[in-house]
């Protein structure tokens, strides 16, 4: 992306600000962290940089598991995790830091490892881990990786300082999946980073974590460091934000399903949101939200292949090609059907269902109404099925008892295949072509939905058909 960042407009004028977020695999070991430092160095010659880092790959999983085991009373498991945590970070310090930096950083890493140990020991004693305590523990990996990354940059002669995002990002109190309070976050972030920026010091901010107004540590949900990248970038009015990951960009389909899938050079914000909502792993679903109003472009680039241009996500894709842009899928879903009798209007039925789902925080993947009778059908992630069933059976207990509502029907092993493209709007025949392509492969469509925004068309098919279905549509639209 080096060439894409506009050079300073005139000598002496401030450089454009570039926010760069590096994911867990990009900072997975010493060699990769060194590569990241080189990427930062390259860009630092043309832009002012703010860095956001994830925990080293695998660390968050390890921390969460350790806490869970400890809360079940296992007093051994976290001791081995402690060793591993210390070993992985220490190895990076040994290999990449100057003696002076080691002297400064090793005691700090040791402190974090101690904090891990104290927390786990506490969990094992009380046999419980609260969401609040889990947030403090599960985001320790980010604190450690940011500490290391800043020290690596300093060892290379680049001024840098680790910043804990609890000092920048203000969130609500939804521990485990907190939402930022943007106005406060923007202010706090600018204020916290201003002195560093004035000195020309690169802030290296911890991804994933924030804090409530009272200063209690929260997290932004798994994979939330992408979100941190755009929250920080937007707060500082960055010229561009770059999410460095381990794939070349956003692809037309999952390459495991479609070997012919290719990188999409440019997609719109809305397309990216749609893709991440429907299971594309490349972005955390909330990532785009903070940049939409300010129209800041977000790049997806591969830290293992920085020469590849990647994907640009912006207000509107320049590529005006009509039709389908990408296909995504959710392979483990269930279709739930709920049928009301005449005495219960569809609106009554639907409002009750969605109020219940919203209380449980459950996202639906597709919703359809059959109008002749009061039949509501919707798809949910299989992981949510149990909660949905329990909740709805409770909410409709009386109606089911008195036969106003038939018992819930669940169709398991369903996959959602979703064709996405902003320019499908107003292009006739797209649904027809997709139908025919599936028909030619004898794939039965169980349900279909398209919103009036025509940004996506979703098909529910049997799980076992998902690969074929994605391939068929990919081929049909020559992606
Ligand atoms: N380390 C956190 C996770 O694994 C956040 C992130 O990497 O985006 O979920
Ligand atoms: Mg990620």
Short mmCIF file of N, CA and C in Angstrom, two decimals, residues 130-258:
data_model
loop_
_atom_site.label_atom_id
_atom_site.label_comp_id
_atom_site.label_asym_id
_atom_site.label_seq_id
_atom_site.Cartn_x
_atom_site.Cartn_y
_atom_site.Cartn_z
N UNK A 130 -16.30 -14.51 36.38
CA UNK A 130 -17.35 -13.58 35.93
C UNK A 130 -16.94 -13.01 34.57
N UNK A 131 -17.92 -12.56 33.77
CA UNK A 131 -17.57 -11.96 32.49
C UNK A 131 -16.59 -10.80 32.64
N UNK A 132 -16.75 -10.06 33.72
CA UNK A 132 -15.88 -8.91 33.95
C UNK A 132 -14.43 -9.35 34.19
N UNK A 133 -14.26 -10.36 35.03
CA UNK A 133 -12.91 -10.84 35.29
C UNK A 133 -12.33 -11.49 34.04
N UNK A 134 -13.19 -12.16 33.27
CA UNK A 134 -12.73 -12.82 32.04
C UNK A 134 -12.17 -11.79 31.07
N UNK A 135 -12.79 -10.62 30.97
CA UNK A 135 -12.30 -9.59 30.05
C UNK A 135 -10.90 -9.14 30.41
N UNK A 136 -10.68 -8.91 31.71
CA UNK A 136 -9.34 -8.49 32.14
C UNK A 136 -8.32 -9.55 31.77
N UNK A 137 -8.70 -10.81 31.98
CA UNK A 137 -7.75 -11.89 31.72
C UNK A 137 -7.57 -12.16 30.23
N UNK A 138 -8.68 -12.22 29.50
CA UNK A 138 -8.58 -12.68 28.10
C UNK A 138 -7.89 -11.66 27.21
N UNK A 139 -7.82 -10.40 27.66
CA UNK A 139 -7.16 -9.40 26.82
C UNK A 139 -5.73 -9.10 27.28
N UNK A 140 -5.21 -9.93 28.18
CA UNK A 140 -3.81 -9.75 28.60
C UNK A 140 -2.85 -9.99 27.45
N UNK A 141 -3.24 -10.85 26.53
CA UNK A 141 -2.38 -11.14 25.37
C UNK A 141 -2.09 -9.89 24.56
N UNK A 142 -3.08 -9.02 24.43
CA UNK A 142 -2.89 -7.78 23.69
C UNK A 142 -1.93 -6.85 24.43
N UNK A 143 -2.05 -6.84 25.76
CA UNK A 143 -1.15 -5.98 26.53
C UNK A 143 0.29 -6.45 26.33
N UNK A 144 0.47 -7.76 26.32
CA UNK A 144 1.82 -8.30 26.17
C UNK A 144 2.37 -8.08 24.77
N UNK A 145 1.51 -8.29 23.75
CA UNK A 145 2.02 -8.12 22.38
C UNK A 145 2.30 -6.66 22.07
N UNK A 146 1.49 -5.74 22.61
CA UNK A 146 1.74 -4.32 22.35
C UNK A 146 3.04 -3.88 23.04
N UNK A 147 3.25 -4.39 24.25
CA UNK A 147 4.49 -4.09 24.98
C UNK A 147 5.70 -4.53 24.15
N UNK A 148 5.61 -5.76 23.62
CA UNK A 148 6.71 -6.29 22.82
C UNK A 148 6.89 -5.51 21.53
N UNK A 149 5.78 -5.26 20.83
CA UNK A 149 5.89 -4.62 19.52
C UNK A 149 6.50 -3.23 19.63
N UNK A 150 6.11 -2.47 20.65
CA UNK A 150 6.69 -1.13 20.82
C UNK A 150 8.20 -1.25 21.07
N UNK A 151 8.58 -2.24 21.87
CA UNK A 151 10.00 -2.40 22.18
C UNK A 151 10.79 -2.84 20.94
N UNK A 152 10.17 -3.66 20.10
CA UNK A 152 10.84 -4.08 18.87
C UNK A 152 11.09 -2.85 17.99
N UNK A 153 10.09 -2.00 17.87
CA UNK A 153 10.25 -0.80 17.05
C UNK A 153 11.36 0.08 17.61
N UNK A 154 11.39 0.23 18.92
CA UNK A 154 12.44 1.07 19.52
C UNK A 154 13.82 0.47 19.27
N UNK A 155 13.89 -0.87 19.35
CA UNK A 155 15.18 -1.52 19.09
C UNK A 155 15.64 -1.21 17.67
N UNK A 156 14.68 -1.06 16.78
CA UNK A 156 15.03 -0.73 15.39
C UNK A 156 15.21 0.76 15.16
N UNK A 157 15.18 1.51 16.23
CA UNK A 157 15.43 2.95 16.08
C UNK A 157 14.20 3.78 15.78
N UNK A 158 13.01 3.17 15.84
CA UNK A 158 11.78 3.95 15.63
C UNK A 158 11.18 4.29 16.98
N UNK A 159 10.94 5.54 17.27
CA UNK A 159 10.33 5.86 18.56
C UNK A 159 8.92 5.29 18.64
N UNK A 160 8.62 4.54 19.69
CA UNK A 160 7.30 3.91 19.81
C UNK A 160 6.97 3.73 21.28
N UNK A 161 5.69 3.67 21.58
CA UNK A 161 5.27 3.47 22.97
C UNK A 161 4.00 2.64 23.00
N UNK A 162 3.98 1.63 23.86
CA UNK A 162 2.76 0.82 24.00
C UNK A 162 1.70 1.62 24.74
N UNK A 163 0.45 1.52 24.25
CA UNK A 163 -0.66 2.22 24.89
C UNK A 163 -1.77 1.21 25.18
N UNK A 164 -2.23 1.19 26.42
CA UNK A 164 -3.34 0.29 26.75
C UNK A 164 -4.64 0.96 26.33
N UNK A 165 -5.42 0.26 25.51
CA UNK A 165 -6.66 0.86 24.99
C UNK A 165 -7.68 1.17 26.08
N UNK A 166 -7.48 0.65 27.29
CA UNK A 166 -8.39 1.04 28.37
C UNK A 166 -8.28 2.55 28.64
N UNK A 167 -7.19 3.14 28.18
CA UNK A 167 -7.02 4.59 28.33
C UNK A 167 -7.57 5.36 27.14
N UNK A 168 -8.09 4.65 26.13
CA UNK A 168 -8.60 5.33 24.92
C UNK A 168 -10.07 5.03 24.66
N UNK A 169 -10.42 3.75 24.71
CA UNK A 169 -11.75 3.34 24.27
C UNK A 169 -12.71 3.22 25.46
N UNK A 170 -13.75 4.02 25.42
CA UNK A 170 -14.76 3.99 26.48
C UNK A 170 -15.94 3.16 25.97
N UNK A 171 -16.39 2.20 26.77
CA UNK A 171 -17.46 1.32 26.29
C UNK A 171 -18.61 1.27 27.31
N UNK A 172 -19.69 0.62 26.89
CA UNK A 172 -20.76 0.32 27.83
C UNK A 172 -20.30 -0.83 28.73
N UNK A 173 -21.20 -1.37 29.53
CA UNK A 173 -20.79 -2.38 30.51
C UNK A 173 -21.12 -3.80 30.09
N UNK A 174 -21.28 -3.98 28.80
CA UNK A 174 -21.58 -5.30 28.27
C UNK A 174 -20.26 -6.09 28.18
N UNK A 175 -19.85 -6.67 29.32
CA UNK A 175 -18.58 -7.37 29.36
C UNK A 175 -18.60 -8.53 28.36
N UNK A 176 -17.49 -8.73 27.70
CA UNK A 176 -17.40 -9.81 26.72
C UNK A 176 -17.79 -9.39 25.33
N UNK A 177 -18.58 -8.33 25.21
CA UNK A 177 -18.99 -7.90 23.87
C UNK A 177 -19.45 -6.44 23.96
N UNK A 178 -18.55 -5.61 24.42
CA UNK A 178 -18.91 -4.24 24.74
C UNK A 178 -19.03 -3.37 23.49
N UNK A 179 -19.83 -2.32 23.60
CA UNK A 179 -19.99 -1.37 22.50
C UNK A 179 -19.35 -0.05 22.90
N UNK A 180 -18.55 0.51 21.99
CA UNK A 180 -17.91 1.78 22.35
C UNK A 180 -18.90 2.94 22.43
N UNK A 181 -18.62 3.87 23.31
CA UNK A 181 -19.36 5.13 23.35
C UNK A 181 -18.50 6.09 22.53
N UNK A 182 -18.95 6.36 21.33
CA UNK A 182 -18.03 6.95 20.36
C UNK A 182 -17.56 8.36 20.71
N UNK A 183 -18.49 9.22 21.14
CA UNK A 183 -18.07 10.60 21.39
C UNK A 183 -16.97 10.64 22.45
N UNK A 184 -17.19 9.88 23.54
CA UNK A 184 -16.19 9.87 24.61
C UNK A 184 -14.89 9.21 24.16
N UNK A 185 -15.05 8.16 23.36
CA UNK A 185 -13.87 7.45 22.88
C UNK A 185 -13.02 8.35 21.98
N UNK A 186 -13.68 9.08 21.10
CA UNK A 186 -12.93 9.95 20.18
C UNK A 186 -12.10 10.96 20.96
N UNK A 187 -12.74 11.54 21.95
CA UNK A 187 -12.07 12.55 22.76
C UNK A 187 -10.90 11.96 23.53
N UNK A 188 -11.20 10.83 24.21
CA UNK A 188 -10.18 10.23 25.07
C UNK A 188 -8.98 9.75 24.24
N UNK A 189 -9.29 9.16 23.08
CA UNK A 189 -8.21 8.66 22.22
C UNK A 189 -7.33 9.82 21.74
N UNK A 190 -7.97 10.87 21.25
CA UNK A 190 -7.17 12.01 20.75
C UNK A 190 -6.30 12.56 21.87
N UNK A 191 -6.90 12.70 23.06
CA UNK A 191 -6.13 13.29 24.16
C UNK A 191 -4.98 12.39 24.60
N UNK A 192 -5.26 11.08 24.67
CA UNK A 192 -4.22 10.16 25.14
C UNK A 192 -3.06 10.08 24.16
N UNK A 193 -3.39 10.15 22.86
CA UNK A 193 -2.33 9.95 21.88
C UNK A 193 -1.66 11.25 21.43
N UNK A 194 -2.27 12.38 21.76
CA UNK A 194 -1.72 13.66 21.27
C UNK A 194 -0.26 13.89 21.67
N UNK A 195 0.10 13.71 22.95
CA UNK A 195 1.50 13.99 23.30
C UNK A 195 2.48 13.09 22.54
N UNK A 196 2.08 11.82 22.33
CA UNK A 196 2.96 10.92 21.58
C UNK A 196 3.12 11.41 20.15
N UNK A 197 1.99 11.79 19.57
CA UNK A 197 2.02 12.21 18.17
C UNK A 197 2.87 13.47 18.02
N UNK A 198 2.75 14.37 18.98
CA UNK A 198 3.56 15.60 18.90
C UNK A 198 5.05 15.27 18.92
N UNK A 199 5.41 14.27 19.70
CA UNK A 199 6.83 13.90 19.79
C UNK A 199 7.28 13.03 18.63
N UNK A 200 6.35 12.64 17.78
CA UNK A 200 6.72 11.76 16.68
C UNK A 200 6.88 10.32 17.13
N UNK A 201 6.24 9.96 18.24
CA UNK A 201 6.31 8.59 18.75
C UNK A 201 5.16 7.77 18.20
N UNK A 202 5.43 6.57 17.73
CA UNK A 202 4.37 5.71 17.19
C UNK A 202 3.62 5.04 18.35
N UNK A 203 2.32 5.31 18.49
CA UNK A 203 1.58 4.59 19.54
C UNK A 203 1.31 3.15 19.08
N UNK A 204 1.55 2.20 19.96
CA UNK A 204 1.20 0.80 19.66
C UNK A 204 0.08 0.42 20.63
N UNK A 205 -1.15 0.40 20.12
CA UNK A 205 -2.32 0.28 20.98
C UNK A 205 -2.78 -1.17 21.06
N UNK A 206 -3.19 -1.59 22.24
CA UNK A 206 -3.72 -2.95 22.42
C UNK A 206 -5.07 -3.08 21.71
N UNK A 207 -5.24 -4.09 20.89
CA UNK A 207 -6.54 -4.35 20.28
C UNK A 207 -7.49 -4.97 21.30
N UNK A 208 -8.74 -5.15 20.92
CA UNK A 208 -9.66 -6.02 21.67
C UNK A 208 -10.23 -5.41 22.94
N UNK A 209 -9.45 -4.62 23.69
CA UNK A 209 -9.94 -4.19 25.00
C UNK A 209 -10.32 -2.70 25.05
N UNK A 210 -11.18 -2.38 25.96
CA UNK A 210 -11.54 -1.01 26.25
C UNK A 210 -11.86 -0.95 27.73
N UNK A 211 -12.54 0.10 28.17
CA UNK A 211 -12.93 0.18 29.57
C UNK A 211 -14.22 0.95 29.72
N UNK A 212 -14.95 0.63 30.76
CA UNK A 212 -16.18 1.38 31.06
C UNK A 212 -15.79 2.77 31.57
N UNK A 213 -16.79 3.64 31.74
CA UNK A 213 -16.52 4.98 32.27
C UNK A 213 -15.80 4.91 33.61
N UNK A 214 -16.10 3.85 34.37
CA UNK A 214 -15.46 3.70 35.69
C UNK A 214 -14.05 3.12 35.57
N UNK A 215 -13.67 2.77 34.35
CA UNK A 215 -12.32 2.26 34.16
C UNK A 215 -12.20 0.75 34.28
N UNK A 216 -13.35 0.02 34.27
CA UNK A 216 -13.27 -1.44 34.33
C UNK A 216 -13.01 -1.98 32.92
N UNK A 217 -12.06 -2.91 32.83
CA UNK A 217 -11.68 -3.43 31.51
C UNK A 217 -12.83 -4.22 30.87
N UNK A 218 -13.08 -3.95 29.59
CA UNK A 218 -14.08 -4.70 28.82
C UNK A 218 -13.40 -5.24 27.56
N UNK A 219 -14.08 -6.12 26.84
CA UNK A 219 -13.57 -6.51 25.52
C UNK A 219 -14.67 -6.31 24.47
N UNK A 220 -14.23 -6.23 23.22
CA UNK A 220 -15.15 -5.89 22.12
C UNK A 220 -15.67 -7.12 21.39
N UNK A 221 -15.54 -8.30 22.01
CA UNK A 221 -15.98 -9.53 21.34
C UNK A 221 -14.81 -10.17 20.63
N UNK A 222 -14.87 -11.51 20.45
CA UNK A 222 -13.78 -12.23 19.80
C UNK A 222 -13.49 -11.63 18.43
N UNK A 223 -12.23 -11.53 18.11
CA UNK A 223 -11.84 -10.94 16.83
C UNK A 223 -11.96 -9.43 16.83
N UNK A 224 -12.16 -8.84 18.01
CA UNK A 224 -12.48 -7.42 18.10
C UNK A 224 -11.35 -6.45 17.80
N UNK A 225 -10.13 -6.94 17.59
CA UNK A 225 -9.04 -6.00 17.31
C UNK A 225 -9.21 -5.27 15.98
N UNK A 226 -9.86 -5.90 15.03
CA UNK A 226 -10.17 -5.18 13.77
C UNK A 226 -10.98 -3.94 14.10
N UNK A 227 -11.94 -4.15 14.96
CA UNK A 227 -12.83 -3.07 15.38
C UNK A 227 -12.00 -1.98 16.07
N UNK A 228 -11.10 -2.39 16.96
CA UNK A 228 -10.22 -1.41 17.61
C UNK A 228 -9.50 -0.57 16.55
N UNK A 229 -9.02 -1.24 15.50
CA UNK A 229 -8.28 -0.53 14.45
C UNK A 229 -9.10 0.59 13.84
N UNK A 230 -10.38 0.32 13.55
CA UNK A 230 -11.18 1.37 12.92
C UNK A 230 -11.69 2.38 13.95
N UNK A 231 -11.90 1.94 15.19
CA UNK A 231 -12.32 2.89 16.23
C UNK A 231 -11.21 3.94 16.43
N UNK A 232 -9.98 3.46 16.56
CA UNK A 232 -8.86 4.37 16.79
C UNK A 232 -8.61 5.22 15.54
N UNK A 233 -8.63 4.57 14.38
CA UNK A 233 -8.40 5.30 13.12
C UNK A 233 -9.42 6.40 12.93
N UNK A 234 -10.70 6.07 13.19
CA UNK A 234 -11.75 7.07 13.01
C UNK A 234 -11.64 8.18 14.05
N UNK A 235 -11.30 7.81 15.27
CA UNK A 235 -11.18 8.82 16.33
C UNK A 235 -10.13 9.87 15.95
N UNK A 236 -9.09 9.43 15.26
CA UNK A 236 -8.00 10.34 14.92
C UNK A 236 -8.15 10.91 13.51
N UNK A 237 -9.27 10.63 12.85
CA UNK A 237 -9.48 11.07 11.47
C UNK A 237 -8.35 10.62 10.56
N UNK A 238 -7.99 9.37 10.67
CA UNK A 238 -6.91 8.85 9.82
C UNK A 238 -7.27 8.99 8.35
N UNK A 239 -6.25 9.12 7.53
CA UNK A 239 -6.46 9.20 6.08
C UNK A 239 -6.88 7.82 5.55
N UNK A 240 -6.23 6.80 6.11
CA UNK A 240 -6.54 5.43 5.72
C UNK A 240 -6.34 4.52 6.93
N UNK A 241 -7.02 3.35 6.86
CA UNK A 241 -6.80 2.34 7.89
C UNK A 241 -6.43 1.06 7.16
N UNK A 242 -5.44 0.37 7.67
CA UNK A 242 -5.06 -0.85 6.99
C UNK A 242 -5.12 -2.01 7.99
N UNK A 243 -5.89 -3.03 7.65
CA UNK A 243 -5.99 -4.22 8.49
C UNK A 243 -5.08 -5.28 7.89
N UNK A 244 -3.99 -5.53 8.58
CA UNK A 244 -3.02 -6.51 8.08
C UNK A 244 -3.38 -7.88 8.62
N UNK A 245 -3.56 -8.85 7.69
CA UNK A 245 -4.00 -10.16 8.13
C UNK A 245 -3.15 -11.22 7.44
N UNK A 246 -3.67 -12.44 7.31
CA UNK A 246 -2.86 -13.50 6.72
C UNK A 246 -3.43 -14.00 5.39
N UNK A 247 -4.34 -13.22 4.82
CA UNK A 247 -4.83 -13.55 3.47
C UNK A 247 -4.68 -12.30 2.61
N UNK A 248 -4.71 -12.50 1.28
CA UNK A 248 -4.42 -11.41 0.35
C UNK A 248 -5.51 -10.36 0.25
N UNK A 249 -6.66 -10.61 0.83
CA UNK A 249 -7.73 -9.62 0.74
C UNK A 249 -9.08 -10.31 0.85
N UNK A 250 -10.13 -9.58 0.50
CA UNK A 250 -11.46 -10.16 0.51
C UNK A 250 -11.63 -10.95 -0.78
N UNK A 251 -12.15 -12.16 -0.67
CA UNK A 251 -12.23 -13.02 -1.85
C UNK A 251 -13.66 -13.16 -2.35
N UNK A 252 -13.78 -13.54 -3.62
CA UNK A 252 -15.11 -13.71 -4.21
C UNK A 252 -15.88 -14.85 -3.54
N UNK A 253 -15.17 -15.79 -2.95
CA UNK A 253 -15.80 -16.90 -2.21
C UNK A 253 -14.74 -17.52 -1.32
N UNK A 254 -15.16 -18.36 -0.40
CA UNK A 254 -14.21 -19.07 0.44
C UNK A 254 -13.40 -20.03 -0.45
N UNK A 255 -12.08 -19.84 -0.53
CA UNK A 255 -11.28 -20.67 -1.45
C UNK A 255 -11.30 -22.16 -1.10
N UNK A 256 -11.71 -22.50 0.12
CA UNK A 256 -11.83 -23.92 0.45
C UNK A 256 -13.04 -24.53 -0.25
N UNK A 257 -14.01 -23.68 -0.56
CA UNK A 257 -15.19 -24.16 -1.27
C UNK A 257 -15.05 -23.98 -2.78
N UNK A 258 -14.39 -22.89 -3.16
CA UNK A 258 -14.24 -22.59 -4.59
C UNK A 258 -12.77 -22.31 -4.88
#
